[in-house]
Amino acid sequence: MQSETILNVFPGASDTNRLALVQTETICGLRHLVLRQESYSPDVGWFTQSCVVIEPEQVAALKMTLSPQQLGANGQGMKASVARPSRPQSSTAPTTLRLHEAV
């Protein structure tokens, strides 16, 4: 049997949507963080629409990405000084940026 602990709940765009951060633990003792997009129904209560499992080796990178050190004095994310690649005029394909270039 799997156990879970809700670590935090983030409100959504409406009162019937939310994002939950959950720590799950299997009977074998393996722990994972899970982000769950949840919806509310009066007949069912809160139920999961979709979820993303964050693997243990991804947690440190995610924590570093979201850490307060990345925030400016006003609490807003700091803009990177990396120049964004320009889109070729003849192509209609979207430009793909690496994560560190996008922030």
PDB file of N, CA, C and O in Angstrom, residues 66-96:
ATOM      1  N   LEU A  66      14.124  27.032  -8.124  1.00  0.00           N
ATOM      2  CA  LEU A  66      13.089  27.806  -7.452  1.00  0.00           C
ATOM      3  C   LEU A  66      13.566  28.505  -6.189  1.00  0.00           C
ATOM      4  O   LEU A  66      12.767  29.145  -5.508  1.00  0.00           O
ATOM      5  N   SER A  67      14.847  28.419  -5.861  1.00  0.00           N
ATOM      6  CA  SER A  67      15.360  28.971  -4.602  1.00  0.00           C
ATOM      7  C   SER A  67      15.301  30.488  -4.581  1.00  0.00           C
ATOM      8  O   SER A  67      15.360  31.143  -5.625  1.00  0.00           O
ATOM      9  N   PRO A  68      15.209  31.086  -3.386  1.00  0.00           N
ATOM     10  CA  PRO A  68      15.164  32.543  -3.258  1.00  0.00           C
ATOM     11  C   PRO A  68      16.409  33.233  -3.810  1.00  0.00           C
ATOM     12  O   PRO A  68      16.355  34.409  -4.132  1.00  0.00           O
ATOM     13  N   GLN A  69      17.514  32.553  -3.932  1.00  0.00           N
ATOM     14  CA  GLN A  69      18.719  33.151  -4.489  1.00  0.00           C
ATOM     15  C   GLN A  69      18.498  33.595  -5.927  1.00  0.00           C
ATOM     16  O   GLN A  69      19.179  34.477  -6.416  1.00  0.00           O
ATOM     17  N   GLN A  70      17.542  33.007  -6.608  1.00  0.00           N
ATOM     18  CA  GLN A  70      17.251  33.350  -7.987  1.00  0.00           C
ATOM     19  C   GLN A  70      16.325  34.558  -8.095  1.00  0.00           C
ATOM     20  O   GLN A  70      16.052  35.040  -9.173  1.00  0.00           O
ATOM     21  N   LEU A  71      15.831  35.063  -6.941  1.00  0.00           N
ATOM     22  CA  LEU A  71      14.909  36.188  -6.952  1.00  0.00           C
ATOM     23  C   LEU A  71      15.660  37.494  -6.753  1.00  0.00           C
ATOM     24  O   LEU A  71      16.640  37.559  -6.037  1.00  0.00           O
ATOM     25  N   GLY A  72      15.165  38.534  -7.350  1.00  0.00           N
ATOM     26  CA  GLY A  72      15.746  39.859  -7.188  1.00  0.00           C
ATOM     27  C   GLY A  72      15.282  40.491  -5.887  1.00  0.00           C
ATOM     28  O   GLY A  72      14.533  39.906  -5.109  1.00  0.00           O
ATOM     29  N   ALA A  73      15.693  41.730  -5.627  1.00  0.00           N
ATOM     30  CA  ALA A  73      15.357  42.432  -4.393  1.00  0.00           C
ATOM     31  C   ALA A  73      13.855  42.644  -4.248  1.00  0.00           C
ATOM     32  O   ALA A  73      13.330  42.696  -3.147  1.00  0.00           O
ATOM     33  N   ASN A  74      13.128  42.756  -5.351  1.00  0.00           N
ATOM     34  CA  ASN A  74      11.690  42.989  -5.289  1.00  0.00           C
ATOM     35  C   ASN A  74      10.887  41.688  -5.232  1.00  0.00           C
ATOM     36  O   ASN A  74       9.675  41.699  -5.298  1.00  0.00           O
ATOM     37  N   GLY A  75      11.579  40.541  -5.132  1.00  0.00           N
ATOM     38  CA  GLY A  75      10.898  39.261  -5.055  1.00  0.00           C
ATOM     39  C   GLY A  75      10.539  38.684  -6.404  1.00  0.00           C
ATOM     40  O   GLY A  75      10.000  37.605  -6.502  1.00  0.00           O
ATOM     41  N   GLN A  76      10.836  39.402  -7.471  1.00  0.00           N
ATOM     42  CA  GLN A  76      10.540  38.929  -8.820  1.00  0.00           C
ATOM     43  C   GLN A  76      11.752  38.188  -9.366  1.00  0.00           C
ATOM     44  O   GLN A  76      12.876  38.439  -8.961  1.00  0.00           O
ATOM     45  N   GLY A  77      11.511  37.274 -10.273  1.00  0.00           N
ATOM     46  CA  GLY A  77      12.611  36.558 -10.905  1.00  0.00           C
ATOM     47  C   GLY A  77      13.519  37.499 -11.671  1.00  0.00           C
ATOM     48  O   GLY A  77      13.069  38.468 -12.258  1.00  0.00           O
ATOM     49  N   MET A  78      14.806  37.237 -11.610  1.00  0.00           N
ATOM     50  CA  MET A  78      15.757  38.079 -12.323  1.00  0.00           C
ATOM     51  C   MET A  78      15.796  37.660 -13.779  1.00  0.00           C
ATOM     52  O   MET A  78      15.744  36.490 -14.099  1.00  0.00           O
ATOM     53  N   LYS A  79      15.897  38.609 -14.667  1.00  0.00           N
ATOM     54  CA  LYS A  79      15.969  38.308 -16.091  1.00  0.00           C
ATOM     55  C   LYS A  79      17.393  37.919 -16.453  1.00  0.00           C
ATOM     56  O   LYS A  79      18.340  38.536 -15.998  1.00  0.00           O
ATOM     57  N   ALA A  80      17.510  36.910 -17.249  1.00  0.00           N
ATOM     58  CA  ALA A  80      18.825  36.477 -17.704  1.00  0.00           C
ATOM     59  C   ALA A  80      19.345  37.451 -18.737  1.00  0.00           C
ATOM     60  O   ALA A  80      18.584  38.056 -19.487  1.00  0.00           O
ATOM     61  N   SER A  81      20.653  37.589 -18.789  1.00  0.00           N
ATOM     62  CA  SER A  81      21.244  38.506 -19.763  1.00  0.00           C
ATOM     63  C   SER A  81      21.657  37.769 -21.029  1.00  0.00           C
ATOM     64  O   SER A  81      22.426  38.278 -21.818  1.00  0.00           O
ATOM     65  N   VAL A  82      21.114  36.586 -21.218  1.00  0.00           N
ATOM     66  CA  VAL A  82      21.435  35.787 -22.393  1.00  0.00           C
ATOM     67  C   VAL A  82      20.577  36.261 -23.561  1.00  0.00           C
ATOM     68  O   VAL A  82      19.366  36.410 -23.430  1.00  0.00           O
ATOM     69  N   ALA A  83      21.215  36.506 -24.679  1.00  0.00           N
ATOM     70  CA  ALA A  83      20.474  36.922 -25.871  1.00  0.00           C
ATOM     71  C   ALA A  83      19.666  35.744 -26.400  1.00  0.00           C
ATOM     72  O   ALA A  83      20.167  34.635 -26.494  1.00  0.00           O
ATOM     73  N   ARG A  84      18.432  36.001 -26.726  1.00  0.00           N
ATOM     74  CA  ARG A  84      17.587  34.944 -27.282  1.00  0.00           C
ATOM     75  C   ARG A  84      17.862  34.807 -28.768  1.00  0.00           C
ATOM     76  O   ARG A  84      18.029  35.800 -29.460  1.00  0.00           O
ATOM     77  N   PRO A  85      17.872  33.580 -29.248  1.00  0.00           N
ATOM     78  CA  PRO A  85      18.119  33.401 -30.678  1.00  0.00           C
ATOM     79  C   PRO A  85      16.968  33.967 -31.496  1.00  0.00           C
ATOM     80  O   PRO A  85      15.815  33.918 -31.093  1.00  0.00           O
ATOM     81  N   SER A  86      17.300  34.542 -32.625  1.00  0.00           N
ATOM     82  CA  SER A  86      16.250  35.087 -33.480  1.00  0.00           C
ATOM     83  C   SER A  86      15.691  33.974 -34.357  1.00  0.00           C
ATOM     84  O   SER A  86      16.370  33.025 -34.710  1.00  0.00           O
ATOM     85  N   ARG A  87      14.434  34.118 -34.693  1.00  0.00           N
ATOM     86  CA  ARG A  87      13.751  33.129 -35.528  1.00  0.00           C
ATOM     87  C   ARG A  87      14.079  33.409 -36.984  1.00  0.00           C
ATOM     88  O   ARG A  87      13.956  34.532 -37.446  1.00  0.00           O
ATOM     89  N   PRO A  88      14.485  32.380 -37.722  1.00  0.00           N
ATOM     90  CA  PRO A  88      14.734  32.578 -39.155  1.00  0.00           C
ATOM     91  C   PRO A  88      13.448  33.035 -39.842  1.00  0.00           C
ATOM     92  O   PRO A  88      12.365  32.565 -39.527  1.00  0.00           O
ATOM     93  N   GLN A  89      13.567  33.960 -40.785  1.00  0.00           N
ATOM     94  CA  GLN A  89      12.410  34.514 -41.480  1.00  0.00           C
ATOM     95  C   GLN A  89      11.681  33.471 -42.327  1.00  0.00           C
ATOM     96  O   GLN A  89      10.481  33.546 -42.479  1.00  0.00           O
ATOM     97  N   SER A  90      12.403  32.502 -42.857  1.00  0.00           N
ATOM     98  CA  SER A  90      11.782  31.552 -43.774  1.00  0.00           C
ATOM     99  C   SER A  90      11.130  30.367 -43.057  1.00  0.00           C
ATOM    100  O   SER A  90      10.444  29.590 -43.673  1.00  0.00           O
ATOM    101  N   SER A  91      11.344  30.235 -41.767  1.00  0.00           N
ATOM    102  CA  SER A  91      10.824  29.080 -41.051  1.00  0.00           C
ATOM    103  C   SER A  91       9.596  29.449 -40.226  1.00  0.00           C
ATOM    104  O   SER A  91       9.528  30.510 -39.630  1.00  0.00           O
ATOM    105  N   THR A  92       8.631  28.557 -40.181  1.00  0.00           N
ATOM    106  CA  THR A  92       7.458  28.766 -39.340  1.00  0.00           C
ATOM    107  C   THR A  92       7.530  27.908 -38.086  1.00  0.00           C
ATOM    108  O   THR A  92       6.617  27.937 -37.272  1.00  0.00           O
ATOM    109  N   ALA A  93       8.600  27.139 -37.933  1.00  0.00           N
ATOM    110  CA  ALA A  93       8.752  26.286 -36.757  1.00  0.00           C
ATOM    111  C   ALA A  93       9.074  27.145 -35.546  1.00  0.00           C
ATOM    112  O   ALA A  93       9.770  28.146 -35.647  1.00  0.00           O
ATOM    113  N   PRO A  94       8.561  26.791 -34.352  1.00  0.00           N
ATOM    114  CA  PRO A  94       8.860  27.564 -33.157  1.00  0.00           C
ATOM    115  C   PRO A  94      10.326  27.413 -32.759  1.00  0.00           C
ATOM    116  O   PRO A  94      10.972  26.420 -33.063  1.00  0.00           O
ATOM    117  N   THR A  95      10.844  28.440 -32.079  1.00  0.00           N
ATOM    118  CA  THR A  95      12.196  28.404 -31.581  1.00  0.00           C
ATOM    119  C   THR A  95      12.219  27.682 -30.246  1.00  0.00           C
ATOM    120  O   THR A  95      11.362  27.943 -29.395  1.00  0.00           O
ATOM    121  N   THR A  96      13.134  26.766 -30.050  1.00  0.00           N
ATOM    122  CA  THR A  96      13.273  26.044 -28.802  1.00  0.00           C
ATOM    123  C   THR A  96      14.433  26.641 -28.029  1.00  0.00           C
ATOM    124  O   THR A  96      15.533  26.775 -28.549  1.00  0.00           O
TER     125      THR A  96
END
